């Protein structure tokens, strides 16, 4: 492959695949056959998926699982979960059942604010740009009326606009910081449209101002974009029960379990290496719901990890403590999620997932998602401090290894039985298959 290809996006899907085969693969037929075998036979379904992104050549399947028995604020839910990691859905199911009989999950959304920023350079005195801003603030806000009027009717819209002097960080650097409410939408498009219009109005108003000199009028807009950091879009989820109701456990008293659990949390609060893995386990649940409901899991991930670092040190998102002989386990995290817009209506499975959840509003979806995170975290810590994680993990992993090695259905049944009492590893499975 020597030359750059121009006009690739304009090629048909078949031609794109032909180009890929010619330039990147040795075996022609297998490649085409594989990609085509993942095309949807219903043309309208395939077209719908093709249009979500550019240069689509096939579909990439991820499993959609469900986790029933989630009691959340006294209502029962079955959660849709999209994940490739074996044992995530099983862990969710176990946690859901465990807490169902102990009062279930309690959740609360604390706030739902989103943020957008216009980053710009101004070389004059800060007092002058501040004065200009305050003099023109209502004109600026009015300039986006057409964009915000529908959102305003739903109680959303631009809630505040401030000017921030950031010249201590970068020479001449200022921000216009907008605070938004976006109702049931995640709001990225809405916020970005508002910001670009605000930036345009800002420039026009500055041009017409009679107190700024020509040098000061020469502001430079660097960029206008929402922030995915939403530390004021917070949800809390919690479970609790008397310590003596935590069991029974095979080799452990309930008090010992609670003590070990609290220490495990303390470790995740103080040690970054553990905190990252601890929070990754939480995100196993959160991303799975975000994917199933068509939410932007990259934005959620970026935000949650920044939040986990808000004290200046990366730490656990969850907390556990004992109060009046009650074991209390809770999580607090930012989740900017939407139940309208984006893929919600366009992707039939996303719409199905939302229906499974009884078409929640964005606050309810934040609550359900936080619960999925807390449930995963509980299941992980429970395994870690009792049997260890590998027992459960490897059971699921066994099925993947058996599939990889081409085991027959009969061999699979025998292997599952054999590895109930034996340690799973790739070589152990290979040996087992050779002798079976
Ligand atoms: C694996 O995907 C997640 C865990 O490592 C989380 C944890 O250690 O808490 C099991």
Coordinates of C-alpha atoms and ligand atoms in Angstrom, one line a residue:
X1 CA 0.0 0.0 0.0
X2 CA 1.7 3.1 -1.2
X3 CA -0.7 5.9 -2.0
X4 CA -3.2 7.9 0.0
X5 CA -6.7 7.0 -1.1
X6 CA -9.0 9.9 -1.9
X7 CA -12.8 9.6 -2.0
X8 CA -12.9 6.4 0.0
X9 CA -16.1 7.5 1.8
X10 CA -17.8 7.7 -1.6
X11 CA -17.1 4.1 -2.6
X12 CA -19.9 1.6 -2.2
X13 CA -19.7 -0.8 0.7
X14 CA -18.5 -3.6 -1.6
X15 CA -15.9 -1.4 -3.1
X16 CA -14.6 -0.3 0.3
X17 CA -14.2 -4.0 1.2
X18 CA -12.5 -4.7 -2.1
X19 CA -10.0 -1.9 -1.4
X20 CA -9.4 -3.2 2.2
X21 CA -8.8 -6.7 0.8
X22 CA -6.4 -5.5 -1.8
X23 CA -4.4 -3.3 0.6
X24 CA -4.6 -5.1 3.9
X25 CA -5.4 -8.8 3.6
X26 CA -4.0 -11.9 1.9
X27 CA -7.1 -14.2 1.8
X28 CA -9.7 -12.5 -0.4
X29 CA -12.8 -14.6 0.1
X30 CA -12.7 -15.2 3.8
X31 CA -12.6 -11.5 4.6
X32 CA -15.5 -10.6 2.4
X33 CA -17.5 -13.6 3.7
X34 CA -16.9 -12.8 7.3
X35 CA -17.9 -9.1 6.9
X36 CA -20.9 -10.0 4.9
X37 CA -22.0 -12.7 7.4
X38 CA -22.5 -9.9 9.9
X39 CA -24.6 -7.8 7.6
X40 CA -28.3 -7.7 8.6
X41 CA -30.4 -9.5 6.1
X42 CA -33.2 -6.9 6.4
X43 CA -32.0 -4.1 4.2
X44 CA -33.7 -1.3 6.2
X45 CA -32.1 -2.5 9.5
X46 CA -28.7 -2.6 7.8
X47 CA -29.2 0.9 6.3
X48 CA -30.2 2.3 9.7
X49 CA -27.0 1.0 11.3
X50 CA -24.8 2.1 8.4
X51 CA -26.0 5.6 8.9
X52 CA -24.9 5.9 12.5
X53 CA -21.3 6.3 11.4
X54 CA -19.1 6.8 8.4
X55 CA -17.3 4.2 6.2
X56 CA -19.3 1.4 7.7
X57 CA -18.5 -2.0 6.2
X58 CA -20.2 -4.4 8.6
X59 CA -21.6 -4.6 12.1
X60 CA -19.7 -5.3 15.3
X61 CA -21.8 -7.5 17.7
X62 CA -21.7 -7.1 21.4
X63 CA -23.9 -9.3 23.7
X64 CA -27.0 -7.7 25.2
X65 CA -27.8 -9.4 28.5
X66 CA -30.4 -8.7 31.1
X67 CA -30.2 -8.6 34.9
X68 CA -33.5 -9.1 36.7
X69 CA -34.6 -8.6 40.3
X70 CA -33.3 -5.0 40.8
X71 CA -35.3 -3.4 43.6
X72 CA -34.7 0.4 43.2
X73 CA -36.6 2.8 45.3
X74 CA -39.2 0.1 45.9
X75 CA -39.8 -0.6 42.2
X76 CA -38.6 -3.7 40.4
X77 CA -36.4 -3.4 37.3
X78 CA -34.7 -5.7 34.9
X79 CA -31.6 -4.0 33.6
X80 CA -30.4 -4.2 30.0
X81 CA -26.6 -4.6 29.9
X82 CA -24.3 -4.5 26.9
X83 CA -20.9 -6.0 27.8
X84 CA -18.4 -8.4 26.4
X85 CA -16.9 -9.2 29.8
X86 CA -18.1 -12.6 31.0
X87 CA -19.3 -12.4 34.6
X88 CA -20.5 -8.8 34.6
X89 CA -24.1 -9.7 34.1
X90 CA -23.9 -12.6 36.4
X91 CA -22.4 -10.3 39.1
X92 CA -25.2 -7.8 38.6
X93 CA -27.8 -10.6 38.9
X94 CA -26.2 -11.9 42.2
X95 CA -26.1 -8.5 43.7
X96 CA -29.6 -7.7 42.7
X97 CA -30.9 -10.9 44.4
X98 CA -28.8 -10.3 47.4
X99 CA -30.1 -6.8 48.1
X100 CA -33.7 -7.6 47.0
X101 CA -34.3 -9.4 50.2
X102 CA -32.5 -6.7 52.2
X103 CA -34.6 -3.7 51.2
X104 CA -33.2 -3.1 47.8
X105 CA -31.3 0.0 46.5
X106 CA -32.2 3.6 47.4
X107 CA -31.2 6.4 45.1
X108 CA -31.4 10.1 44.7
X109 CA -30.3 12.6 42.1
X110 CA -28.7 15.6 43.8
X111 CA -28.5 17.9 40.8
X112 CA -28.4 17.9 37.0
X113 CA -26.3 20.9 35.8
X114 CA -24.2 20.7 32.7
X115 CA -21.4 23.1 31.6
X116 CA -20.3 24.7 28.4
X117 CA -17.3 26.9 27.8
X118 CA -16.2 29.5 25.2
X119 CA -12.5 29.8 25.4
X120 CA -11.1 33.1 24.2
X121 CA -8.1 35.5 24.3
X122 CA -8.4 39.2 25.2
X123 CA -5.3 41.3 25.5
X124 CA -6.8 44.4 27.3
X125 CA -7.4 45.1 31.0
X126 CA -9.6 42.4 32.6
X127 CA -11.8 45.1 34.2
X128 CA -12.8 46.3 30.7
X129 CA -13.8 42.9 29.3
X130 CA -15.7 42.2 32.6
X131 CA -17.5 45.5 32.3
X132 CA -18.4 44.8 28.6
X133 CA -19.6 41.3 29.5
X134 CA -22.0 42.5 32.3
X135 CA -23.3 45.3 30.1
X136 CA -24.1 42.9 27.3
X137 CA -25.0 39.7 29.3
X138 CA -28.8 39.9 28.6
X139 CA -28.2 40.7 24.9
X140 CA -26.0 37.6 24.7
X141 CA -28.5 35.4 26.5
X142 CA -31.3 36.8 24.2
X143 CA -29.3 36.0 21.2
X144 CA -29.8 32.3 21.7
X145 CA -33.5 32.5 22.4
X146 CA -34.5 30.7 19.2
X147 CA -32.2 27.8 20.2
X148 CA -33.4 27.6 23.8
X149 CA -37.1 28.4 23.7
X150 CA -38.2 24.8 23.5
X151 CA -35.8 23.7 26.2
X152 CA -36.9 26.7 28.3
X153 CA -40.5 25.4 28.2
X154 CA -39.4 22.1 29.7
X155 CA -37.6 23.9 32.5
X156 CA -34.2 23.7 30.9
X157 CA -32.0 26.1 29.0
X158 CA -29.1 28.4 29.8
X159 CA -29.2 29.0 33.6
X160 CA -26.2 31.1 34.1
X161 CA -23.4 32.7 32.1
X162 CA -20.2 34.0 33.7
X163 CA -16.9 35.4 32.6
X164 CA -13.8 33.8 34.1
X165 CA -10.4 35.4 34.1
X166 CA -7.9 32.6 33.5
X167 CA -4.9 34.9 32.7
X168 CA -3.0 33.4 35.6
X169 CA -2.9 30.1 33.7
X170 CA -2.4 31.3 30.1
X171 CA -1.6 34.8 28.9
X172 CA -4.8 36.7 27.8
X173 CA -7.0 33.6 28.4
X174 CA -10.6 34.1 29.5
X175 CA -13.7 31.9 29.4
X176 CA -17.4 32.4 29.1
X177 CA -18.8 29.6 31.2
X178 CA -22.4 28.6 30.6
X179 CA -24.4 26.5 33.0
X180 CA -27.2 24.5 31.4
X181 CA -30.1 22.3 32.3
X182 CA -31.0 19.9 29.5
X183 CA -34.1 18.1 30.7
X184 CA -34.1 14.5 29.4
X185 CA -31.4 15.1 26.8
X186 CA -27.8 14.5 27.5
X187 CA -27.5 17.9 25.9
X188 CA -24.2 17.9 24.0
X189 CA -25.7 19.1 20.7
X190 CA -28.0 21.6 22.4
X191 CA -25.1 23.1 24.5
X192 CA -22.7 23.2 21.6
X193 CA -25.2 24.9 19.3
X194 CA -25.9 27.5 22.1
X195 CA -22.1 28.1 22.7
X196 CA -21.3 28.6 19.0
X197 CA -24.2 31.1 18.7
X198 CA -23.1 32.9 21.9
X199 CA -19.5 33.1 20.6
X200 CA -20.7 34.6 17.4
X201 CA -22.9 37.2 19.2
X202 CA -20.1 38.0 21.6
X203 CA -17.8 38.9 18.7
X204 CA -20.5 41.0 17.0
X205 CA -21.3 42.9 20.2
X206 CA -17.7 43.6 20.9
X207 CA -17.3 45.0 17.4
X208 CA -20.1 47.4 18.0
X209 CA -18.9 48.5 21.5
X210 CA -17.9 52.1 22.0
X211 CA -15.8 51.6 25.2
X212 CA -13.3 49.1 23.9
X213 CA -10.5 50.4 21.7
X214 CA -9.6 48.6 18.3
X215 CA -6.9 46.5 19.9
X216 CA -9.3 45.3 22.7
X217 CA -12.0 44.5 20.1
X218 CA -9.6 42.1 18.5
X219 CA -10.6 39.2 20.8
X220 CA -9.8 35.7 19.5
X221 CA -12.3 32.9 20.1
X222 CA -10.3 29.7 20.4
X223 CA -13.1 27.2 20.8
X224 CA -16.7 26.7 22.0
X225 CA -17.6 23.3 23.4
X226 CA -19.4 21.7 26.3
X227 CA -17.4 20.2 29.1
X228 CA -17.9 16.6 29.8
X229 CA -16.9 17.2 33.4
X230 CA -20.2 17.6 35.2
X231 CA -19.5 17.6 39.0
X232 CA -22.9 19.2 39.5
X233 CA -24.8 16.4 37.8
X234 CA -24.6 14.0 40.7
X235 CA -26.5 10.8 41.7
X236 CA -26.3 8.8 44.9
X237 CA -27.2 5.1 45.4
X238 CA -27.1 3.2 48.6
X239 CA -27.8 -0.2 50.2
X240 CA -27.9 -1.0 53.8
X241 CA -28.9 -3.8 56.2
X242 CA -28.1 -5.0 59.8
X243 CA -24.6 -6.6 59.9
X244 CA -26.1 -9.9 61.1
X245 CA -28.2 -10.1 57.9
X246 CA -25.2 -9.9 55.6
X247 CA -24.6 -13.6 55.6
X248 CA -24.6 -16.5 55.8
X249 CA -21.1 -17.1 54.4
X250 CA -19.3 -20.4 54.1
X251 CA -16.2 -19.7 56.2
X252 CA -16.8 -16.3 57.7
X253 CA -19.0 -14.6 60.3
X254 CA -21.0 -11.6 59.2
X255 CA -19.0 -9.2 61.4
X256 CA -15.7 -10.4 59.8
X257 CA -17.2 -9.9 56.3
X258 CA -18.3 -6.3 57.2
X259 CA -14.8 -5.6 58.7
X260 CA -13.0 -6.9 55.7
X261 CA -15.4 -5.0 53.3
X262 CA -14.7 -1.7 55.1
X263 CA -11.0 -2.3 54.9
X264 CA -11.3 -3.1 51.2
X265 CA -13.0 0.3 50.7
X266 CA -10.4 2.0 52.8
X267 CA -7.7 0.5 50.6
X268 CA -9.5 1.8 47.5
X269 CA -9.7 5.2 49.1
X270 CA -6.0 5.5 49.8
X271 CA -4.2 3.5 47.2
X272 CA -4.5 4.6 43.6
X273 CA -3.5 1.2 42.1
X274 CA -6.4 -0.4 43.9
X275 CA -8.7 2.6 43.4
X276 CA -8.5 2.4 39.6
X277 CA -9.3 -1.4 39.6
X278 CA -12.1 -0.8 42.2
X279 CA -13.6 2.0 40.0
X280 CA -13.1 0.0 36.8
X281 CA -15.4 -2.7 38.4
X282 CA -18.0 0.0 39.1
X283 CA -17.7 1.1 35.4
X284 CA -18.3 -2.5 34.3
X285 CA -21.9 -1.9 35.4
X286 CA -22.2 1.7 34.4
X287 CA -20.8 1.3 30.8
X288 CA -23.1 -1.7 30.2
X289 CA -26.2 0.4 30.9
X290 CA -24.8 3.4 29.1
X291 CA -24.2 1.2 26.0
X292 CA -27.6 -0.5 26.2
X293 CA -29.4 2.9 26.5
X294 CA -27.4 4.6 23.7
X295 CA -25.5 6.9 26.1
X296 CA -22.0 8.2 25.5
X297 CA -19.9 5.9 27.7
X298 CA -16.7 7.7 26.7
X299 CA -18.0 11.0 28.2
X300 CA -19.3 9.2 31.3
X301 CA -15.9 7.5 31.8
X302 CA -13.9 10.7 31.4
X303 CA -16.1 12.5 33.8
X304 CA -16.3 9.8 36.4
X305 CA -12.6 9.4 36.6
X306 CA -12.0 13.2 36.9
X307 CA -14.6 13.2 39.7
X308 CA -12.8 10.3 41.4
X309 CA -9.8 12.7 41.4
X310 CA -11.5 15.8 42.7
X311 CA -9.6 15.9 46.0
X312 CA -6.3 16.0 44.1
X313 CA -5.8 12.2 44.6
X314 CA -7.5 9.5 42.6
X315 CA -9.8 7.6 45.0
X316 CA -12.7 5.2 45.4
X317 CA -16.1 6.3 44.1
X318 CA -17.9 4.2 46.7
X319 CA -17.9 4.3 50.5
X320 CA -18.9 1.9 53.2
X321 CA -19.4 2.4 56.9
X322 CA -21.2 0.9 60.0
X323 CA -23.9 2.9 61.8
X324 CA -25.9 1.5 64.7
X325 CA -24.9 -2.0 63.7
X326 CA -26.1 -1.4 60.2
X327 CA -23.8 -2.0 57.2
X328 CA -24.1 0.9 54.8
X329 CA -22.6 0.9 51.3
X330 CA -23.0 3.8 48.9
X331 CA -21.8 5.5 45.8
X332 CA -21.8 9.1 44.6
X333 CA -20.9 10.0 41.1
X334 CA -21.6 12.3 38.2
X335 CA -23.7 10.8 35.4
X336 CA -24.8 13.0 32.5
X337 CA -27.3 10.8 30.6
X338 CA -30.1 11.2 28.2
X339 CA -33.3 9.3 27.4
X340 CA -34.3 11.4 24.4
X341 CA -32.3 12.4 21.3
X342 CA -29.1 10.7 20.1
X343 CA -29.6 7.0 19.4
X344 CA -32.6 6.7 21.7
X345 CA -35.2 6.5 18.9
X346 CA -32.9 5.6 16.0
X347 CA -31.5 2.4 17.4
X348 CA -34.3 -0.1 17.9
X349 CA -32.4 -2.0 20.6
X350 CA -31.7 1.2 22.5
X351 CA -35.4 2.0 22.3
X352 CA -36.1 -1.6 23.5
X353 CA -33.8 -1.2 26.4
X354 CA -35.5 2.0 27.4
X355 CA -38.8 0.3 27.2
X356 CA -37.5 -2.5 29.4
X357 CA -36.8 0.2 31.9
X358 CA -40.3 1.6 31.5
X359 CA -39.1 4.6 29.5
X360 CA -37.3 6.4 32.4
X361 CA -36.6 10.1 32.4
X362 CA -32.9 11.1 32.5
X363 CA -33.0 11.3 36.4
X364 CA -34.4 7.8 36.7
X365 CA -31.8 6.5 34.2
X366 CA -29.0 8.2 36.3
X367 CA -30.4 6.4 39.4
X368 CA -30.6 3.0 37.6
X369 CA -27.1 3.3 36.2
X370 CA -25.6 4.3 39.6
X371 CA -27.3 1.2 41.1
X372 CA -25.7 -0.9 38.4
X373 CA -22.3 0.5 39.4
X374 CA -22.9 -0.1 43.1
X375 CA -24.1 -3.6 42.4
X376 CA -21.0 -4.5 40.4
X377 CA -18.8 -3.1 43.1
X378 CA -20.6 -5.0 45.8
X379 CA -20.3 -8.3 43.9
X380 CA -16.6 -7.7 43.2
X381 CA -15.7 -6.9 46.7
X382 CA -17.8 -9.7 48.1
X383 CA -16.0 -12.2 45.9
X384 CA -12.6 -10.7 46.5
X385 CA -12.8 -10.8 50.3
X386 CA -14.4 -14.3 50.4
X387 CA -13.8 -16.9 47.7
X388 CA -11.5 -14.7 45.5
X389 CA -12.5 -13.4 42.0
X390 CA -11.0 -16.1 39.8
X391 CA -13.4 -18.8 40.8
X392 CA -16.4 -17.0 39.3
X393 CA -14.4 -15.4 36.5
X394 CA -12.8 -18.6 35.4
X395 CA -16.1 -20.4 35.3
X396 CA -17.3 -17.9 32.7
X397 CA -13.9 -17.9 31.1
X398 CA -14.0 -21.7 30.8
X399 CA -16.9 -21.4 28.3
X400 CA -14.9 -18.9 26.2
X401 CA -11.8 -21.2 26.2
X402 CA -14.0 -24.3 25.3
X403 CA -15.5 -22.3 22.4
X404 CA -12.1 -21.2 21.2
X405 CA -10.8 -24.7 21.3
X406 CA -13.8 -26.0 19.3
X407 CA -15.2 -28.3 22.0
X408 CA -18.3 -30.2 21.2
X409 CA -21.5 -29.8 23.2
X410 CA -20.8 -33.1 25.0
X411 CA -17.3 -32.1 25.8
X412 CA -18.5 -28.7 27.1
X413 CA -20.9 -30.4 29.5
X414 CA -18.2 -32.8 30.8
X415 CA -15.7 -29.9 31.1
X416 CA -18.1 -27.7 33.1
X417 CA -18.5 -30.6 35.5
X418 CA -14.8 -31.4 35.7
X419 CA -13.8 -27.8 36.3
X420 CA -16.2 -27.4 39.2
X421 CA -13.4 -29.1 41.3
X422 CA -10.3 -28.2 39.2
X423 CA -8.5 -25.0 38.4
X424 CA -9.3 -23.5 35.0
X425 CA -6.4 -22.5 32.7
X426 CA -6.0 -22.7 29.0
X427 CA -3.5 -25.6 29.3
X428 CA -5.8 -27.4 31.8
X429 CA -8.7 -27.1 29.3
X430 CA -6.4 -28.3 26.4
X431 CA -5.3 -31.3 28.4
X432 CA -8.9 -32.1 29.4
X433 CA -10.1 -31.9 25.7
X434 CA -7.2 -34.2 24.6
X435 CA -8.2 -36.9 27.1
X436 CA -12.0 -36.6 26.7
Ligands
LIG1 C1 -13.0 -6.9 36.7 O1 -13.5 -6.5 35.5 C2 -13.4 -6.0 37.8 C3 -12.7 -6.2 39.1 O2 -11.3 -6.3 39.0 C4 -13.1 -5.1 40.0 C5 -12.4 -5.1 41.4 O3 -11.3 -5.6 41.5 O4 -13.0 -4.5 42.3 C6 -13.1 -7.6 39.7

